XYZ file of C-alpha atoms in Angstrom:
785
model
C 127.743 24.607 141.290
C 129.349 23.854 137.818
C 126.991 25.251 135.254
C 128.115 28.944 134.256
C 124.509 29.485 133.712
C 123.704 29.868 137.145
C 124.381 32.935 139.809
C 125.229 32.870 143.415
C 122.023 33.894 144.656
C 123.586 34.739 148.340
C 123.344 38.314 148.892
C 120.315 40.644 150.534
C 118.093 38.343 151.741
C 115.969 38.958 154.919
C 115.659 36.659 157.969
C 112.619 36.791 160.775
C 113.164 33.852 163.334
C 109.154 33.678 163.860
C 106.010 31.771 161.827
C 104.111 34.688 160.761
C 101.102 33.584 158.883
C 101.070 35.536 155.380
C 104.842 35.305 154.571
C 104.862 33.724 151.805
C 103.174 36.137 149.987
C 104.801 38.935 147.980
C 103.582 41.934 149.500
C 104.382 40.957 152.995
C 106.321 43.703 154.781
C 109.501 42.402 155.536
C 111.056 46.094 156.281
C 112.003 45.698 159.749
C 113.299 41.496 158.963
C 117.006 41.258 159.584
C 119.196 41.748 156.333
C 121.570 38.900 156.423
C 124.045 37.189 153.339
C 123.858 33.425 152.591
C 125.363 30.932 154.068
C 123.600 31.919 157.289
C 123.239 29.572 160.163
C 120.629 31.253 162.830
C 121.038 28.896 165.678
C 124.881 29.678 166.152
C 123.660 33.350 167.194
C 121.108 31.545 170.130
C 121.924 31.696 173.595
C 122.347 28.613 175.521
C 119.801 27.226 177.040
C 120.852 24.591 179.632
C 119.345 20.737 180.145
C 120.519 18.220 181.992
C 123.937 17.822 182.271
C 124.854 14.019 182.003
C 121.419 13.002 179.565
C 121.169 12.197 176.179
C 118.709 14.694 175.467
C 117.453 16.971 172.212
C 119.363 20.177 174.393
C 122.803 18.377 175.079
C 122.909 16.868 171.074
C 122.566 20.464 169.939
C 125.266 21.865 172.191
C 122.791 23.556 174.573
C 121.986 26.101 172.102
C 118.035 27.743 171.657
C 117.936 25.246 168.427
C 113.732 24.847 168.179
C 111.886 27.370 165.886
C 110.737 28.093 162.609
C 112.348 30.631 160.710
C 111.911 32.420 156.970
C 114.163 33.895 154.828
C 112.611 36.348 151.871
C 114.451 37.799 149.045
C 113.460 40.249 146.345
C 114.891 40.487 143.083
C 114.793 41.396 139.260
C 114.335 40.031 136.404
C 114.114 41.308 133.013
C 112.142 40.495 129.843
C 115.318 39.436 128.241
C 116.228 37.250 131.506
C 113.733 35.306 131.108
C 112.338 35.162 127.645
C 112.549 31.835 126.089
C 114.036 30.608 129.228
C 113.819 28.166 131.889
C 114.216 29.240 135.729
C 115.507 26.977 138.150
C 116.545 27.821 141.962
C 119.361 25.540 143.441
C 119.464 24.886 146.864
C 123.066 23.673 148.337
C 121.218 22.569 151.822
C 118.355 24.352 153.635
C 118.062 23.087 157.009
C 114.981 21.723 157.506
C 111.767 20.814 156.572
C 111.742 23.311 153.586
C 108.772 25.324 151.917
C 109.801 27.010 148.925
C 107.526 30.594 147.579
C 107.924 32.366 144.403
C 105.607 35.415 144.541
C 102.965 33.569 146.516
C 103.080 30.148 145.046
C 104.515 27.447 146.510
C 107.142 25.855 144.354
C 108.278 22.648 146.810
C 110.591 22.020 149.203
C 112.737 19.116 151.371
C 112.348 17.546 154.567
C 116.050 16.182 154.577
C 117.901 19.374 155.993
C 121.270 17.834 153.876
C 120.129 17.352 150.540
C 120.893 19.615 147.860
C 117.787 20.279 145.404
C 116.553 22.239 142.725
C 112.874 23.567 141.564
C 111.804 24.306 138.431
C 110.501 27.935 139.293
C 109.464 28.707 135.217
C 106.015 29.155 135.118
C 106.060 31.335 138.794
C 109.049 34.304 137.612
C 107.687 37.368 136.051
C 109.403 40.588 134.359
C 110.018 42.627 137.352
C 110.263 42.444 141.013
C 109.954 38.797 141.916
C 109.548 37.467 145.972
C 111.318 34.302 146.844
C 110.095 33.150 150.870
C 111.380 30.211 152.399
C 109.901 28.852 155.449
C 112.263 26.006 157.611
C 110.826 24.009 160.454
C 113.419 22.902 163.109
C 111.038 21.918 166.090
C 108.245 19.454 164.667
C 111.179 16.571 165.231
C 113.422 15.615 167.619
C 116.638 16.893 166.339
C 120.235 15.475 165.023
C 122.463 13.567 167.540
C 125.134 16.390 166.858
C 124.776 20.326 166.170
C 122.786 20.430 163.208
C 122.541 24.594 163.054
C 119.155 25.656 160.976
C 118.860 28.041 158.061
C 120.143 28.282 154.512
C 123.132 27.219 155.517
C 124.791 26.081 151.989
C 124.984 28.319 148.737
C 121.557 29.107 146.797
C 122.016 29.834 142.716
C 119.336 30.964 140.340
C 119.859 29.030 137.016
C 118.731 30.716 133.986
C 119.201 28.293 131.284
C 117.603 27.925 127.376
C 114.596 25.263 127.193
C 117.431 22.961 125.932
C 119.810 22.445 128.554
C 122.381 20.550 130.038
C 120.291 19.159 133.195
C 121.654 19.563 136.789
C 123.545 16.907 137.699
C 123.893 15.948 134.215
C 127.304 15.093 132.956
C 128.740 11.788 134.116
C 132.325 11.091 133.694
C 133.984 7.776 133.813
C 137.419 6.432 133.677
C 137.115 2.912 131.116
C 137.549 0.067 133.822
C 141.523 -0.540 132.882
C 144.143 -1.954 134.374
C 146.384 0.733 136.518
C 149.097 0.577 134.535
C 147.639 0.948 131.249
C 146.273 4.168 132.470
C 149.794 5.356 132.691
C 150.016 5.638 128.932
C 146.341 6.317 127.889
C 142.883 6.580 129.668
C 139.470 6.108 128.049
C 136.985 8.609 129.322
C 133.438 8.228 128.570
C 131.472 11.536 129.206
C 127.692 10.900 129.278
C 125.317 14.428 128.567
C 121.544 14.205 130.079
C 119.775 16.920 127.527
C 116.593 18.566 129.187
C 114.371 19.922 126.625
C 111.036 22.481 127.530
C 110.316 23.370 123.882
C 109.661 22.698 120.658
C 112.363 19.914 118.422
C 115.541 21.289 118.295
C 118.716 19.827 117.038
C 122.085 20.576 117.174
C 125.603 19.398 118.612
C 126.856 18.473 122.195
C 130.158 19.687 122.320
C 133.335 18.341 125.002
C 136.711 19.607 125.768
C 138.668 18.183 128.465
C 141.413 20.695 129.772
C 144.264 19.609 131.842
C 147.059 21.460 133.640
C 147.200 24.884 132.621
C 143.927 25.092 131.300
C 145.572 22.917 127.597
C 142.795 21.025 125.740
C 143.779 17.204 126.268
C 141.013 16.129 124.181
C 137.649 16.986 122.566
C 134.884 15.474 121.182
C 131.000 16.349 119.536
C 128.476 14.895 118.646
C 124.792 15.619 116.996
C 121.350 15.699 118.954
C 117.810 15.571 118.120
C 115.805 17.005 120.492
C 112.830 16.248 118.699
C 110.206 17.850 121.812
C 109.853 18.206 124.931
C 111.880 15.428 127.683
C 115.352 14.561 128.655
C 117.739 13.069 126.035
C 120.949 11.251 126.705
C 124.171 11.318 124.567
C 127.452 9.610 125.292
C 131.072 10.676 123.991
C 134.247 8.797 124.235
C 137.384 10.546 123.983
C 140.736 9.476 125.255
C 143.735 11.274 127.122
C 147.447 10.482 126.484
C 149.707 9.869 129.016
C 147.314 11.323 131.704
C 147.851 12.398 135.172
C 146.445 10.274 137.451
C 144.752 11.593 140.762
C 145.766 10.267 144.019
C 145.475 11.602 147.815
C 149.156 11.954 147.390
C 148.997 13.351 143.856
C 145.604 15.151 143.130
C 146.136 15.956 139.675
C 142.371 17.169 138.403
C 141.281 17.739 134.544
C 138.342 20.008 133.381
C 135.609 18.588 131.160
C 133.556 21.603 129.533
C 130.238 20.876 127.857
C 128.315 22.707 126.007
C 125.341 23.073 123.346
C 125.400 24.717 120.120
C 122.829 24.918 117.542
C 123.177 24.128 113.689
C 124.219 27.485 112.808
C 127.040 27.012 115.282
C 125.372 29.434 117.814
C 126.174 28.647 121.648
C 122.614 27.368 123.760
C 123.415 29.139 126.648
C 126.484 28.737 129.011
C 128.529 25.441 129.722
C 128.602 23.352 132.233
C 132.448 22.474 133.747
C 133.053 19.248 135.751
C 136.229 18.769 137.524
C 137.387 14.815 137.292
C 140.376 12.602 138.606
C 141.449 10.014 136.500
C 142.443 7.081 139.121
C 142.172 3.351 139.617
C 140.923 2.065 142.946
C 141.073 -1.475 143.769
C 139.685 -3.168 147.124
C 140.419 -6.731 147.518
C 139.846 -9.049 150.208
C 143.131 -9.528 152.177
C 145.157 -7.535 149.972
C 143.680 -4.306 151.228
C 143.148 -1.103 148.923
C 145.617 -0.286 145.927
C 145.443 3.189 144.565
C 147.026 3.300 140.772
C 148.491 0.198 141.368
C 149.913 1.246 144.759
C 149.460 -0.191 147.947
C 147.638 2.713 150.422
C 146.524 2.419 153.980
C 143.434 4.996 154.900
C 145.090 7.431 157.287
C 141.183 8.811 157.902
C 139.093 10.974 160.163
C 135.449 11.469 160.655
C 133.992 15.174 160.160
C 130.694 16.649 161.383
C 129.493 19.349 159.454
C 129.525 22.357 161.981
C 132.395 24.427 161.704
C 132.810 26.203 165.103
C 132.365 30.128 165.339
C 130.261 30.199 162.354
C 128.225 26.872 163.175
C 126.772 25.040 160.166
C 127.052 27.568 157.656
C 129.664 26.593 155.038
C 132.720 28.971 154.242
C 135.310 27.409 151.254
C 137.986 28.991 152.798
C 137.227 28.059 156.698
C 137.121 24.379 155.410
C 140.556 24.588 153.134
C 141.867 26.176 156.378
C 140.787 22.746 158.699
C 141.396 20.010 155.321
C 145.024 21.695 155.246
C 145.699 21.082 159.007
C 144.643 17.457 158.862
C 146.699 17.259 155.986
C 149.804 18.540 157.702
C 149.590 15.585 160.351
C 149.305 12.664 157.280
C 145.696 12.495 157.136
C 144.403 11.033 153.931
C 140.954 10.495 154.467
C 137.304 11.946 155.204
C 134.249 10.180 156.541
C 131.107 12.535 156.112
C 129.373 11.695 159.503
C 126.461 11.026 159.107
C 124.868 12.819 156.375
C 125.433 14.344 153.147
C 128.542 17.508 153.137
C 128.381 20.807 151.126
C 129.310 20.192 147.483
C 132.080 22.243 148.221
C 133.331 19.888 150.522
C 134.044 17.624 148.320
C 135.731 19.769 146.006
C 138.311 20.642 147.879
C 139.091 16.780 148.861
C 139.573 16.338 145.218
C 141.937 19.650 144.814
C 143.689 19.192 148.188
C 144.128 15.128 147.996
C 141.610 13.277 150.347
C 139.888 10.099 149.812
C 135.823 10.105 151.029
C 133.580 7.929 152.436
C 130.773 9.502 151.759
C 128.078 9.005 154.112
C 124.445 9.992 153.053
C 122.266 8.658 156.403
C 122.870 8.279 159.889
C 119.882 6.032 161.456
C 116.948 5.257 159.017
C 113.691 4.634 161.146
C 114.811 6.129 164.333
C 116.024 9.780 165.112
C 115.417 12.764 163.154
C 114.731 10.951 159.841
C 112.492 8.141 160.779
C 109.585 10.318 159.688
C 110.380 10.681 156.315
C 112.339 7.439 155.535
C 109.982 5.983 153.769
C 108.591 8.358 151.305
C 111.892 9.822 151.154
C 115.345 7.723 151.027
C 115.120 6.682 147.415
C 115.087 10.460 146.677
C 117.221 11.701 148.766
C 120.007 8.875 148.304
C 119.518 9.213 144.660
C 120.052 13.028 144.581
C 123.015 12.174 146.707
C 124.630 9.691 144.124
C 123.718 12.329 141.701
C 125.512 15.160 142.694
C 128.541 13.081 143.940
C 129.620 10.582 141.383
C 131.803 12.808 139.701
C 134.308 13.331 142.553
C 137.422 11.263 142.724
C 137.816 11.618 146.269
C 135.139 9.392 146.737
C 135.872 6.031 146.402
C 133.224 4.302 149.165
C 129.088 5.022 149.213
C 128.269 4.741 152.712
C 124.273 4.186 153.627
C 123.818 4.459 157.418
C 125.387 4.208 160.661
C 124.729 2.282 163.719
C 121.317 2.304 162.329
C 118.265 0.433 164.600
C 117.801 -3.263 165.170
C 121.004 -4.447 163.639
C 121.405 -7.674 162.552
C 117.223 -7.772 162.427
C 115.538 -9.492 159.024
C 114.229 -5.733 158.982
C 117.306 -4.018 159.429
C 118.907 -6.414 156.412
C 116.160 -5.863 154.303
C 116.461 -1.867 154.493
C 120.229 -2.468 154.040
C 120.027 -4.989 151.060
C 117.374 -2.461 149.335
C 119.783 0.935 149.789
C 122.947 -1.151 148.755
C 120.922 -2.741 145.687
C 119.721 0.748 144.518
C 123.388 2.410 145.127
C 124.275 -0.159 142.630
C 121.822 0.885 140.022
C 123.734 4.088 139.768
C 127.321 3.599 140.775
C 129.867 1.206 140.911
C 131.719 2.226 143.890
C 131.691 -0.053 147.123
C 128.681 0.618 149.214
C 129.425 0.189 153.199
C 127.185 0.671 156.264
C 128.887 1.455 159.406
C 128.026 -1.008 162.207
C 127.927 -0.051 165.572
C 129.707 -2.957 167.914
C 127.445 -5.371 169.396
C 126.065 -4.410 171.877
C 122.240 -4.415 171.003
C 120.525 -6.597 172.640
C 123.036 -6.408 175.710
C 123.259 -10.071 175.533
C 125.668 -9.756 173.026
C 128.319 -8.010 175.635
C 130.988 -10.690 176.319
C 129.170 -13.055 173.889
C 131.858 -15.515 172.504
C 133.743 -14.382 169.571
C 132.167 -17.060 167.511
C 129.027 -15.600 167.751
C 129.819 -12.174 167.070
C 131.865 -13.427 163.869
C 128.703 -15.149 163.352
C 126.662 -12.261 163.148
C 128.980 -9.937 161.028
C 129.566 -12.686 158.192
C 125.964 -12.229 157.743
C 125.714 -8.551 157.889
C 128.504 -8.550 155.357
C 126.794 -10.518 152.699
C 124.777 -6.859 151.366
C 127.892 -4.581 151.371
C 131.374 -4.904 149.858
C 133.247 -3.553 152.465
C 132.851 -4.129 156.338
C 132.847 -1.162 157.982
C 133.332 -1.718 161.208
C 132.830 0.813 164.543
C 135.111 0.279 167.298
C 135.927 -3.222 166.675
C 139.280 -3.301 166.638
C 140.313 -6.650 168.889
C 137.637 -8.544 166.134
C 139.736 -7.601 162.734
C 141.315 -10.757 162.441
C 138.761 -13.206 163.324
C 136.675 -11.358 161.341
C 139.191 -11.864 158.246
C 139.841 -15.369 159.084
C 136.392 -15.820 158.363
C 134.535 -13.278 155.990
C 135.620 -12.230 152.354
C 134.896 -9.277 152.371
C 137.399 -5.625 153.060
C 137.584 -4.129 156.291
C 137.293 -0.469 156.780
C 137.334 0.971 160.829
C 134.870 3.701 160.033
C 135.275 4.847 163.941
C 138.284 4.176 166.500
C 139.395 5.554 169.476
C 142.329 7.891 168.808
C 144.188 6.488 171.913
C 142.652 3.091 173.096
C 141.202 0.188 171.612
C 138.712 -2.111 172.995
C 138.279 -5.674 173.796
C 137.180 -8.269 171.562
C 133.874 -9.342 173.686
C 133.434 -5.358 175.056
C 134.100 -2.289 173.169
C 133.823 -0.336 176.783
C 136.089 -2.245 178.335
C 139.531 -0.758 176.652
C 143.497 -1.015 176.788
C 146.605 0.733 175.527
C 146.900 -1.025 172.345
C 146.251 1.935 169.726
C 144.198 0.667 166.807
C 146.384 1.804 163.820
C 148.520 -1.095 165.158
C 145.461 -2.970 164.109
C 145.414 -1.851 160.767
C 149.285 -2.609 160.146
C 149.178 -6.164 161.563
C 146.158 -6.847 158.958
C 146.567 -6.882 154.885
C 142.590 -7.070 154.937
C 141.963 -4.003 156.599
C 142.272 -1.076 154.578
C 142.229 1.570 157.173
C 140.827 3.876 159.996
C 138.698 7.191 160.921
C 139.500 8.306 164.085
C 136.399 9.614 165.950
C 136.995 12.902 165.491
C 139.121 14.972 163.254
C 137.924 18.045 164.742
C 136.512 18.923 167.668
C 132.542 19.636 166.847
C 129.090 21.502 168.873
C 126.822 19.178 170.323
C 127.020 15.534 171.679
C 127.771 17.409 175.293
C 127.516 17.787 178.667
C 127.635 21.033 180.533
C 129.102 23.288 180.651
C 130.719 21.994 177.438
C 129.032 22.894 174.379
C 130.454 20.385 171.864
C 132.566 17.223 171.846
C 136.308 18.106 172.866
C 137.831 14.711 171.768
C 139.439 15.063 168.258
C 142.858 15.754 167.162
C 141.883 19.516 166.008
C 140.169 21.862 168.680
C 137.152 24.151 167.615
C 139.292 26.619 166.530
C 140.968 24.434 163.916
C 144.287 24.254 166.222
C 146.481 21.584 166.290
C 146.215 19.743 170.052
C 149.396 18.235 171.415
C 148.014 14.486 170.481
C 147.709 15.815 166.707
C 151.248 15.303 166.971
C 151.722 11.744 167.941
C 148.980 10.939 164.702
C 151.694 12.715 162.418
C 154.489 10.573 164.222
C 152.283 7.521 163.347
C 150.800 8.873 159.585
C 153.182 10.970 158.079
C 156.731 10.626 156.453
C 157.709 14.124 157.318
C 160.374 14.162 160.026
C 158.552 15.087 163.193
C 159.816 15.058 166.845
C 157.258 16.716 169.393
C 157.192 16.753 173.201
C 154.595 17.336 176.029
C 153.679 16.836 179.081
C 151.468 13.839 180.832
C 149.430 16.637 183.171
C 146.404 15.056 185.057
C 145.624 18.272 186.461
C 144.710 19.957 183.107
C 141.710 21.163 182.667
C 139.106 18.766 181.738
C 138.367 18.163 177.887
C 134.292 17.082 178.536
C 134.698 14.224 176.725
C 133.888 10.483 177.341
C 136.883 8.531 178.715
C 137.748 6.122 176.051
C 137.865 8.744 173.327
C 140.128 10.381 175.541
C 143.781 10.842 174.898
C 146.072 10.844 177.926
C 145.751 14.640 179.387
C 148.957 16.841 177.479
C 150.368 20.682 178.232
C 152.944 21.420 175.519
C 154.469 24.670 177.548
C 156.848 25.208 180.263
C 154.527 27.246 182.583
C 152.987 23.693 184.354
C 152.050 24.605 188.114
C 155.146 22.321 189.262
C 157.735 22.955 192.091
C 161.026 23.426 190.526
C 163.112 19.889 190.365
C 159.618 17.953 190.851
C 159.976 14.845 188.142
C 157.556 15.059 185.602
C 157.182 12.572 182.706
C 156.702 14.062 179.179
C 155.748 12.199 176.258
C 157.441 12.605 172.589
C 156.071 11.648 169.304
C 158.464 11.067 166.569
C 158.575 9.174 163.371
C 162.660 9.645 163.777
C 164.920 6.821 164.538
C 166.151 8.567 167.841
C 165.055 11.630 169.866
C 167.601 13.926 171.714
C 167.008 15.928 175.048
C 168.552 18.939 176.031
C 167.321 20.612 179.409
C 168.832 24.261 179.534
C 171.444 23.823 177.181
C 172.192 20.212 178.781
C 172.210 16.949 177.197
C 169.691 13.840 178.918
C 170.576 11.607 176.065
C 168.770 9.893 173.032
C 165.833 7.301 173.089
C 163.938 5.174 170.096
C 160.146 4.794 169.639
C 160.311 1.412 168.937
C 161.502 0.865 172.242
C 157.957 2.049 174.066
C 154.560 1.255 173.573
C 152.671 3.009 170.824
C 156.078 4.492 169.869
C 155.527 7.119 172.421
C 158.596 7.801 174.388
C 158.442 8.526 178.084
C 160.860 10.619 179.643
C 160.545 11.573 183.138
C 162.970 14.197 184.473
C 163.437 16.840 186.835
C 160.709 20.266 185.899
C 162.921 23.632 185.796
C 161.788 26.200 183.951
C 163.908 27.818 180.693
C 164.271 25.797 177.443
C 163.351 22.428 176.921
C 164.361 21.403 173.079
C 164.078 17.708 171.565
C 165.455 16.550 168.546
C 164.849 13.838 166.248
C 167.870 11.826 164.336
C 167.676 9.777 161.248
C 170.468 7.916 160.078
C 172.484 9.236 162.477
C 171.604 13.074 161.573
C 169.377 15.918 162.538
C 166.607 16.191 160.624
C 164.009 18.330 163.094
C 163.270 19.545 166.435
C 161.014 21.026 168.918
C 161.641 23.850 171.441
C 159.427 24.995 174.963
C 160.530 27.905 176.341
C 158.962 29.524 179.659
C 156.573 32.567 179.135
C 156.904 35.630 181.066
C 154.035 37.848 182.809
C 151.715 38.554 179.727
C 152.741 41.760 177.770
C 150.569 42.444 174.466
C 147.517 41.191 172.072
C 149.273 39.682 168.809
C 146.970 39.238 165.597
C 147.988 36.428 163.299
C 145.937 36.566 160.505
C 145.548 33.319 157.765
C 145.608 36.152 154.861
C 145.670 39.986 154.357
C 143.866 39.976 151.029
C 140.404 39.139 150.817
C 137.569 39.148 148.194
C 134.533 41.073 148.422
C 132.257 39.103 146.141
C 130.545 37.364 149.771
C 133.573 34.616 149.869
C 136.150 36.636 151.660
C 136.577 35.548 155.111
C 140.143 35.373 157.138
C 140.631 34.008 160.475
C 143.199 35.875 162.550
C 144.583 34.005 165.720
C 144.758 36.188 168.518
C 147.431 35.288 171.193
C 148.710 36.798 174.300
C 152.451 36.674 174.594
C 154.958 38.165 176.902
C 157.597 40.684 176.187
C 159.608 38.545 174.041
C 156.579 36.932 171.747
C 156.450 33.619 173.621
C 152.704 32.591 174.346
C 151.049 32.949 177.953
C 150.011 29.280 177.640
C 147.921 30.179 180.896
C 146.900 33.107 180.254
C 142.435 33.607 180.138
C 141.905 36.749 178.589
C 138.754 38.643 178.280
C 139.892 40.045 174.412
C 137.412 42.537 172.365
C 137.606 42.684 169.421
C 136.489 45.619 166.674
C 135.987 46.290 163.229
C 136.749 49.419 160.847
C 135.062 49.171 156.846
C 133.190 47.142 155.221
C 132.741 43.706 156.461
C 131.488 41.703 159.658
C 132.868 40.022 162.625
C 131.215 36.862 161.986
C 132.223 35.396 165.547
C 134.882 34.556 168.113
C 136.004 31.593 170.047
C 138.749 29.690 172.294
C 140.031 26.109 171.795
C 137.794 25.755 175.402
C 134.416 24.068 174.085
C 133.251 24.776 177.879
C 133.207 28.482 177.556
C 130.246 30.736 178.747
C 130.360 32.849 175.657
C 128.567 32.823 172.535
C 129.819 31.747 169.168
C 128.958 34.687 167.472
C 129.790 37.505 169.698
C 132.812 40.260 168.710
C 135.024 38.859 171.956
C 135.836 35.868 173.316
C 137.950 34.567 176.533
C 141.150 32.970 176.053
C 142.304 29.223 176.220
C 145.689 28.830 176.364
C 146.536 31.831 175.572
C 145.249 31.385 171.974
C 141.327 33.012 170.432
C 139.918 32.576 167.069
C 138.210 35.305 165.540
C 136.894 35.329 161.562
C 135.834 38.506 159.710
C 134.103 38.602 156.268
C 134.634 40.950 153.334
C 131.578 42.926 152.293
C 130.733 44.161 149.134
C 132.765 47.051 148.976
C 136.509 47.115 148.103
C 139.212 49.064 150.563
C 141.167 48.792 153.835
C 139.879 46.918 156.869
C 140.825 47.497 160.336
C 140.785 45.056 163.144
C 142.055 45.750 166.525
C 141.983 43.780 169.662
C 141.558 44.885 173.389
C 141.986 43.095 176.682
C 142.326 44.883 179.968
C 146.182 46.328 180.327
C 147.712 43.980 177.686
C 149.155 46.286 174.729
C 146.517 46.142 171.729
C 146.777 45.128 168.625
C 145.852 46.556 165.234
C 145.491 44.542 161.919
C 144.779 46.049 158.109
C 143.457 43.547 155.771
C 142.453 44.934 151.970
C 139.335 44.010 150.553
C 139.799 43.032 146.682
C 136.990 42.702 143.645
């Protein structure tokens, strides 16, 4: 949260899974409840509850976790007379899943049904000097769940905001770069800052000050304006500034500024603390038949769809966990994210601003079916409005999405709702609006319908959006472009296959990226999905395993194919086509051909094997045990995937990439010997002790030489000494029988991941890992203030 008056309110909560009658009362005895720190997802620690193996049931959609239930959170906190004298008190929830009811000192303060909405409650009249108690009831069982793992709990940050009677409203700073040609932005950038003030007291006057800070916190522009809050109410002021020779924001160069806004009274005394809002200066133009231009440069979206769970931590949002995941995606050339299919944590958008991703920010999945159906009519405007106000300053957000594969696509009722939602968005912001359209399969009579009929339906739906968001329509792109004057975004695409025009279930091996490159009207694609996620699964899998990264956030072999077509950084990577490899438990057309990138295959010596070589180089050269086999060019193969068949032998296989005749990259596979030890590899060794400090530790089973043993499935148990917690562990195998919140897991591919969280104290944390006869591993970490 950007308001310096807001204090993070995540520590020392009490939790109970159950629904005691009087838990909202201030004096309710909660001594036996579990102590937890937020963010907290209670579902991730529940046992698995097997359901039907191949049915579209709530149990399957929730990854077979025991997801149904009512839960309570309580927190006692102290406020002095000074804390609240002349102040307004607010509670801010980043997300409370779901059907929340919030009580303060036994009185109901409010709540929100939609578990993904951020919301704020004014609790001024409910708090008092001395001890206070907040109680939050969440009901995760009164309606059908989402179509993916949702988790449940206070799974995002909570803040307590104490402000003077005159203060800046939450989400009350709007920063707009004036609409100018992209070439003009490079010399100067006019900026308008609109500040919404709230006055809960008597008449007040003063000034609003805005400073814009650039690189190294240097002031690059500043302005002020008087305000006159004559009485209780809301007041809006505009300040105009100009930044000379601005550094522009793009995914490639994510330059950010900060607007620091504060109030002073007529005597020059500060009124509360400042609000700091990061923003970027950029020009994005999306034009039919010309594509997308960012700051005057043509850009193709190399995107992925992401659900909100994070594997081990469930739905609980940790900034460090998502930073690690986004950096992994960035490393393969990904430059865009679609927040499927709900408002994300606002901190995720902060990361996208900082690291450089273009974001389709999506508010809803279905409208009148599924979980939200019971709330749509009453709540859509509040939920959509808060979503827009919260996210509108993020430079990463370039398109708003108001739905995904909604019910009754193409009907008059559906079009009426779409028009209503899109029109409402345009009253609050000028960015393009889309709605992700499903393939034309409803009613079933549309399957194998003439292309002209499908174009006619899509042309009608296109009238209410600015960008055509299309799920699995690649084979129809050129037909749409010829008939419809709207740009296209492939809002969902298979990773490897593409459907034929008349039936998306009838697939070909033409990669969807080729359709993007062939049509200037198509601004890019979003692969389903970027990272394996929990839910939407068939037993024994607990999630969807057809993504580019696995549930641990490790790059799969197919990630290097994505890098070879998305990234300019030289890459060459060899993996064997391995049909006998353990199944991924994903529906076939969403899968990638099965690959294994190691030299411990279960194959006899000298048996022919076929390797796939992914490269963006001019040529790739193959060496086997020091002997050159030859060179091949990716341009000679379908989808630029070199296929190479040779006799399988252990030892070493080396692939070298060449550009303009020079070696620029290489990839080496070596045969591993018997498993010998565990290796622990942390992504950091120093953690913050403020509740946000987490570390990801890779646990690898290696041989005597340190080579990964890729077939090893070993039970690894972890122990931690010091002020910290093991949040959980898992392996890339999403079908594992162990839960995610345990200090032990069964490795897959010789790998696993464990996540630790530092406590409030400083000092050394000592992690140990054990597994049978393998040599154990020990790791020391430091927690600091």
